[in-house]
Amino acid sequence: MTNREPVVTIQHLNHYYGKGSLKKQILFDINIEVYSGEIVIMTGPSGSGKTTLLSLIGGLRSVQEGSLQFLGRELYRANQKKLVNIRRKIGYIFQAHNLLEFLTARQNVQMAVELNEYVSSQEAIFKSESMLKMVGLGDKVNEYPENLSGGQKQRIAIARALVNHPPLVLADEPTAALDKQSGRDVVELMQHLAKEQGTSILLVTHDNRILDIADRIVEMEDGLLARDSQTAVSTQRN
Ligand code: ADP
Ligand code: MG
């Protein structure tokens, strides 16, 4: 399934927070490519810049220095309209599931379909229910999040992220709030669906037990991409 077409290409990316004397560099000369269908896991200590990098890739923050391309489109100096279009092609999964509590499982997923493209509500319902079946929640489509377990809620978030078949899914510590078995189930499900749809996944985690689902592991350290299992940098691994 994997071909050598990069979905994300990052070159000499720097990022800073703050202004004037409070300006602080957070990311230092990041260079990385993520290929189509590839599952990349990013690890690294808290505060090393993982979420910042993910939010830049996701078009949720403006690129300040360097080049970041998503499917060949440059995000540096991209206007809001371009960023919005790019965001539509990315599925996001966060640590907290970020579901809307006053919508059912199906409505939470359906919202993502309807935001993304013009479809009849009948079709949006069909797509949402099919996706919920794929994540094993076919019998929960009309439940509200408060009646579901943490693992079930995170599976709704996965359904929502994947329902539009995005070329890229960004997941920021998606298993952090889950017990060991639910965490494992959730990432295996992501892996399965991604391989089926040819989706690339960039997943940030502290959870060593799920590293084996990765095609490639990269490590952030103090704002630097310290290790990449794909390149020569991996010689530093121990
Ligand atoms: P990680 O996800 O690896 O824990 P982050 O990208 O969240 O790292 O944070 C990297 C560094 O940037 C940390 O020192 C953090 O305190 C700082 N930081 C994160 N977000 C902001 C912000 N919005 N404004 C200022 N500093 C921030
Ligand atoms: Mg983070």
mmCIF file of N, CA, C and O in Angstrom, residues 157-214:
data_model
loop_
_atom_site.group_PDB
_atom_site.id
_atom_site.type_symbol
_atom_site.label_atom_id
_atom_site.label_comp_id
_atom_site.label_asym_id
_atom_site.label_seq_id
_atom_site.Cartn_x
_atom_site.Cartn_y
_atom_site.Cartn_z
ATOM 1 N N ALA A 157 -14.155 9.080 18.155
ATOM 2 C CA ALA A 157 -13.243 10.110 17.647
ATOM 3 C C ALA A 157 -12.458 9.593 16.437
ATOM 4 O O ALA A 157 -12.188 10.335 15.491
ATOM 5 N N ILE A 158 -12.111 8.313 16.459
ATOM 6 C CA ILE A 158 -11.418 7.711 15.312
ATOM 7 C C ILE A 158 -12.344 7.659 14.101
ATOM 8 O O ILE A 158 -11.952 7.994 12.980
ATOM 9 N N ALA A 159 -13.593 7.249 14.343
ATOM 10 C CA ALA A 159 -14.573 7.212 13.256
ATOM 11 C C ALA A 159 -14.733 8.604 12.649
ATOM 12 O O ALA A 159 -14.754 8.776 11.431
ATOM 13 N N ARG A 160 -14.795 9.611 13.509
ATOM 14 C CA ARG A 160 -14.944 10.992 13.042
ATOM 15 C C ARG A 160 -13.722 11.430 12.226
ATOM 16 O O ARG A 160 -13.839 12.098 11.199
ATOM 17 N N ALA A 161 -12.534 11.022 12.684
ATOM 18 C CA ALA A 161 -11.304 11.432 11.990
ATOM 19 C C ALA A 161 -11.158 10.740 10.640
ATOM 20 O O ALA A 161 -10.544 11.281 9.723
ATOM 21 N N LEU A 162 -11.697 9.531 10.525
ATOM 22 C CA LEU A 162 -11.457 8.747 9.306
ATOM 23 C C LEU A 162 -12.625 8.734 8.327
ATOM 24 O O LEU A 162 -12.496 8.257 7.211
ATOM 25 N N VAL A 163 -13.765 9.276 8.738
ATOM 26 C CA VAL A 163 -14.975 9.112 7.936
ATOM 27 C C VAL A 163 -14.861 9.738 6.542
ATOM 28 O O VAL A 163 -15.452 9.252 5.584
ATOM 29 N N ASN A 164 -14.063 10.777 6.423
ATOM 30 C CA ASN A 164 -13.882 11.403 5.107
ATOM 31 C C ASN A 164 -12.688 10.850 4.341
ATOM 32 O O ASN A 164 -12.266 11.433 3.348
ATOM 33 N N HIS A 165 -12.129 9.757 4.836
ATOM 34 C CA HIS A 165 -10.963 9.128 4.205
ATOM 35 C C HIS A 165 -9.836 10.123 3.940
ATOM 36 O O HIS A 165 -9.392 10.271 2.808
ATOM 37 N N PRO A 166 -9.372 10.813 4.968
ATOM 38 C CA PRO A 166 -8.322 11.816 4.749
ATOM 39 C C PRO A 166 -6.990 11.149 4.413
ATOM 40 O O PRO A 166 -6.744 10.029 4.856
ATOM 41 N N PRO A 167 -6.148 11.835 3.635
ATOM 42 C CA PRO A 167 -4.817 11.270 3.360
ATOM 43 C C PRO A 167 -3.917 11.246 4.600
ATOM 44 O O PRO A 167 -2.964 10.477 4.634
ATOM 45 N N LEU A 168 -4.247 12.074 5.591
ATOM 46 C CA LEU A 168 -3.394 12.142 6.787
ATOM 47 C C LEU A 168 -4.246 12.218 8.050
ATOM 48 O O LEU A 168 -5.214 12.966 8.114
ATOM 49 N N VAL A 169 -3.834 11.439 9.060
ATOM 50 C CA VAL A 169 -4.435 11.548 10.387
ATOM 51 C C VAL A 169 -3.344 11.955 11.373
ATOM 52 O O VAL A 169 -2.265 11.366 11.397
ATOM 53 N N LEU A 170 -3.636 12.983 12.151
ATOM 54 C CA LEU A 170 -2.726 13.423 13.205
ATOM 55 C C LEU A 170 -3.334 13.041 14.545
ATOM 56 O O LEU A 170 -4.481 13.402 14.829
ATOM 57 N N ALA A 171 -2.593 12.307 15.349
ATOM 58 C CA ALA A 171 -3.135 11.842 16.629
ATOM 59 C C ALA A 171 -2.165 12.242 17.735
ATOM 60 O O ALA A 171 -1.002 11.852 17.725
ATOM 61 N N ASP A 172 -2.653 13.043 18.671
ATOM 62 C CA ASP A 172 -1.797 13.533 19.756
ATOM 63 C C ASP A 172 -2.135 12.797 21.052
ATOM 64 O O ASP A 172 -3.148 13.082 21.679
ATOM 65 N N GLU A 173 -1.319 11.841 21.408
ATOM 66 C CA GLU A 173 -1.497 11.024 22.614
ATOM 67 C C GLU A 173 -2.926 10.473 22.730
ATOM 68 O O GLU A 173 -3.604 10.664 23.738
ATOM 69 N N PRO A 174 -3.376 9.753 21.701
ATOM 70 C CA PRO A 174 -4.775 9.311 21.685
ATOM 71 C C PRO A 174 -5.098 8.252 22.730
ATOM 72 O O PRO A 174 -6.272 8.020 23.015
ATOM 73 N N THR A 175 -4.098 7.615 23.304
ATOM 74 C CA THR A 175 -4.375 6.554 24.279
ATOM 75 C C THR A 175 -4.110 6.994 25.713
ATOM 76 O O THR A 175 -4.262 6.210 26.643
ATOM 77 N N ALA A 176 -3.727 8.261 25.895
ATOM 78 C CA ALA A 176 -3.294 8.720 27.222
ATOM 79 C C ALA A 176 -4.358 8.533 28.305
ATOM 80 O O ALA A 176 -4.035 8.245 29.449
ATOM 81 N N ALA A 177 -5.627 8.685 27.920
ATOM 82 C CA ALA A 177 -6.684 8.595 28.934
ATOM 83 C C ALA A 177 -7.288 7.193 29.030
ATOM 84 O O ALA A 177 -8.293 6.998 29.702
ATOM 85 N N LEU A 178 -6.666 6.230 28.355
ATOM 86 C CA LEU A 178 -7.266 4.895 28.293
ATOM 87 C C LEU A 178 -6.455 3.869 29.081
ATOM 88 O O LEU A 178 -5.247 4.027 29.255
ATOM 89 N N ASP A 179 -7.144 2.812 29.524
ATOM 90 C CA ASP A 179 -6.398 1.723 30.160
ATOM 91 C C ASP A 179 -5.611 0.978 29.085
ATOM 92 O O ASP A 179 -5.816 1.176 27.887
ATOM 93 N N LYS A 180 -4.728 0.108 29.542
ATOM 94 C CA LYS A 180 -3.789 -0.571 28.657
ATOM 95 C C LYS A 180 -4.465 -1.286 27.483
ATOM 96 O O LYS A 180 -4.112 -1.086 26.325
ATOM 97 N N GLN A 181 -5.498 -2.078 27.784
ATOM 98 C CA GLN A 181 -6.132 -2.860 26.725
ATOM 99 C C GLN A 181 -6.915 -1.966 25.760
ATOM 100 O O GLN A 181 -6.804 -2.135 24.540
ATOM 101 N N SER A 182 -7.667 -0.983 26.281
ATOM 102 C CA SER A 182 -8.408 -0.098 25.371
ATOM 103 C C SER A 182 -7.454 0.701 24.509
ATOM 104 O O SER A 182 -7.728 0.949 23.330
ATOM 105 N N GLY A 183 -6.329 1.116 25.072
ATOM 106 C CA GLY A 183 -5.318 1.864 24.319
ATOM 107 C C GLY A 183 -4.792 1.045 23.160
ATOM 108 O O GLY A 183 -4.699 1.519 22.022
ATOM 109 N N ARG A 184 -4.494 -0.186 23.467
ATOM 110 C CA ARG A 184 -3.994 -1.113 22.445
ATOM 111 C C ARG A 184 -5.053 -1.314 21.347
ATOM 112 O O ARG A 184 -4.758 -1.250 20.157
ATOM 113 N N ASP A 185 -6.295 -1.544 21.767
ATOM 114 C CA ASP A 185 -7.382 -1.760 20.803
ATOM 115 C C ASP A 185 -7.547 -0.559 19.875
ATOM 116 O O ASP A 185 -7.719 -0.706 18.668
ATOM 117 N N VAL A 186 -7.472 0.621 20.477
ATOM 118 C CA VAL A 186 -7.692 1.844 19.715
ATOM 119 C C VAL A 186 -6.602 2.035 18.641
ATOM 120 O O VAL A 186 -6.890 2.355 17.496
ATOM 121 N N VAL A 187 -5.347 1.809 19.002
ATOM 122 C CA VAL A 187 -4.289 2.009 17.988
ATOM 123 C C VAL A 187 -4.298 0.911 16.931
ATOM 124 O O VAL A 187 -4.010 1.166 15.765
ATOM 125 N N GLU A 188 -4.662 -0.300 17.348
ATOM 126 C CA GLU A 188 -4.737 -1.374 16.341
ATOM 127 C C GLU A 188 -5.848 -1.095 15.340
ATOM 128 O O GLU A 188 -5.721 -1.378 14.152
ATOM 129 N N LEU A 189 -6.916 -0.510 15.845
ATOM 130 C CA LEU A 189 -8.012 -0.129 14.971
ATOM 131 C C LEU A 189 -7.572 0.968 13.987
ATOM 132 O O LEU A 189 -7.842 0.905 12.791
ATOM 133 N N MET A 190 -6.856 1.964 14.512
ATOM 134 C CA MET A 190 -6.338 3.019 13.637
ATOM 135 C C MET A 190 -5.426 2.430 12.577
ATOM 136 O O MET A 190 -5.497 2.799 11.401
ATOM 137 N N GLN A 191 -4.555 1.535 13.006
ATOM 138 C CA GLN A 191 -3.611 0.906 12.082
ATOM 139 C C GLN A 191 -4.367 0.156 10.977
ATOM 140 O O GLN A 191 -4.083 0.311 9.791
ATOM 141 N N HIS A 192 -5.348 -0.626 11.385
ATOM 142 C CA HIS A 192 -6.126 -1.424 10.441
ATOM 143 C C HIS A 192 -6.847 -0.542 9.417
ATOM 144 O O HIS A 192 -6.755 -0.761 8.204
ATOM 145 N N LEU A 193 -7.525 0.496 9.910
ATOM 146 C CA LEU A 193 -8.299 1.361 9.015
ATOM 147 C C LEU A 193 -7.370 2.149 8.098
ATOM 148 O O LEU A 193 -7.658 2.348 6.923
ATOM 149 N N ALA A 194 -6.239 2.585 8.652
ATOM 150 C CA ALA A 194 -5.305 3.368 7.848
ATOM 151 C C ALA A 194 -4.732 2.522 6.719
ATOM 152 O O ALA A 194 -4.619 2.976 5.578
ATOM 153 N N LYS A 195 -4.379 1.287 7.024
ATOM 154 C CA LYS A 195 -3.808 0.414 5.985
ATOM 155 C C LYS A 195 -4.860 0.131 4.918
ATOM 156 O O LYS A 195 -4.557 0.049 3.733
ATOM 157 N N GLU A 196 -6.098 -0.009 5.355
ATOM 158 C CA GLU A 196 -7.177 -0.279 4.419
ATOM 159 C C GLU A 196 -7.431 0.907 3.489
ATOM 160 O O GLU A 196 -7.714 0.747 2.308
ATOM 161 N N GLN A 197 -7.339 2.121 4.038
ATOM 162 C CA GLN A 197 -7.661 3.326 3.267
ATOM 163 C C GLN A 197 -6.426 4.001 2.663
ATOM 164 O O GLN A 197 -6.551 4.993 1.958
ATOM 165 N N GLY A 198 -5.222 3.519 2.984
ATOM 166 C CA GLY A 198 -3.999 4.145 2.486
ATOM 167 C C GLY A 198 -3.700 5.473 3.159
ATOM 168 O O GLY A 198 -2.986 6.315 2.629
ATOM 169 N N THR A 199 -4.239 5.647 4.362
ATOM 170 C CA THR A 199 -4.039 6.883 5.120
ATOM 171 C C THR A 199 -2.683 6.871 5.825
ATOM 172 O O THR A 199 -2.269 5.842 6.341
ATOM 173 N N SER A 200 -2.003 8.002 5.841
ATOM 174 C CA SER A 200 -0.799 8.131 6.663
ATOM 175 C C SER A 200 -1.210 8.548 8.064
ATOM 176 O O SER A 200 -2.152 9.318 8.221
ATOM 177 N N ILE A 201 -0.482 8.053 9.054
ATOM 178 C CA ILE A 201 -0.768 8.458 10.439
ATOM 179 C C ILE A 201 0.503 8.976 11.085
ATOM 180 O O ILE A 201 1.556 8.342 10.989
ATOM 181 N N LEU A 202 0.390 10.135 11.711
ATOM 182 C CA LEU A 202 1.468 10.626 12.566
ATOM 183 C C LEU A 202 0.907 10.656 13.981
ATOM 184 O O LEU A 202 -0.030 11.399 14.274
ATOM 185 N N LEU A 203 1.469 9.802 14.829
ATOM 186 C CA LEU A 203 0.883 9.581 16.153
ATOM 187 C C LEU A 203 1.909 9.882 17.241
ATOM 188 O O LEU A 203 2.992 9.297 17.258
ATOM 189 N N VAL A 204 1.575 10.809 18.107
ATOM 190 C CA VAL A 204 2.435 11.133 19.248
ATOM 191 C C VAL A 204 2.025 10.257 20.422
ATOM 192 O O VAL A 204 0.840 10.135 20.722
ATOM 193 N N THR A 205 2.996 9.626 21.061
ATOM 194 C CA THR A 205 2.659 8.815 22.235
ATOM 195 C C THR A 205 3.820 8.700 23.207
ATOM 196 O O THR A 205 4.984 8.811 22.824
ATOM 197 N N HIS A 206 3.465 8.481 24.466
ATOM 198 C CA HIS A 206 4.452 8.144 25.495
ATOM 199 C C HIS A 206 4.397 6.657 25.791
ATOM 200 O O HIS A 206 5.133 6.154 26.620
ATOM 201 N N ASP A 207 3.460 5.987 25.120
ATOM 202 C CA ASP A 207 3.136 4.618 25.461
ATOM 203 C C ASP A 207 4.039 3.640 24.702
ATOM 204 O O ASP A 207 3.829 3.359 23.529
ATOM 205 N N ASN A 208 5.032 3.102 25.387
ATOM 206 C CA ASN A 208 5.997 2.205 24.746
ATOM 207 C C ASN A 208 5.371 0.923 24.225
ATOM 208 O O ASN A 208 5.924 0.264 23.356
ATOM 209 N N ARG A 209 4.202 0.598 24.789
ATOM 210 C CA ARG A 209 3.592 -0.684 24.430
ATOM 211 C C ARG A 209 2.966 -0.687 23.055
ATOM 212 O O ARG A 209 2.585 -1.738 22.542
ATOM 213 N N ILE A 210 2.841 0.491 22.424
ATOM 214 C CA ILE A 210 2.209 0.508 21.106
ATOM 215 C C ILE A 210 3.191 0.806 19.983
ATOM 216 O O ILE A 210 2.811 0.942 18.829
ATOM 217 N N LEU A 211 4.477 0.896 20.312
ATOM 218 C CA LEU A 211 5.482 1.268 19.303
ATOM 219 C C LEU A 211 5.518 0.293 18.126
ATOM 220 O O LEU A 211 5.872 0.670 17.014
ATOM 221 N N ASP A 212 5.148 -0.954 18.379
ATOM 222 C CA ASP A 212 5.248 -1.977 17.324
ATOM 223 C C ASP A 212 4.277 -1.771 16.165
ATOM 224 O O ASP A 212 4.446 -2.388 15.121
ATOM 225 N N ILE A 213 3.277 -0.910 16.312
ATOM 226 C CA ILE A 213 2.370 -0.692 15.171
ATOM 227 C C ILE A 213 2.986 0.269 14.152
ATOM 228 O O ILE A 213 2.477 0.427 13.053
ATOM 229 N N ALA A 214 4.107 0.899 14.506
ATOM 230 C CA ALA A 214 4.709 1.919 13.631
ATOM 231 C C ALA A 214 5.510 1.305 12.497
ATOM 232 O O ALA A 214 6.144 0.268 12.650
#
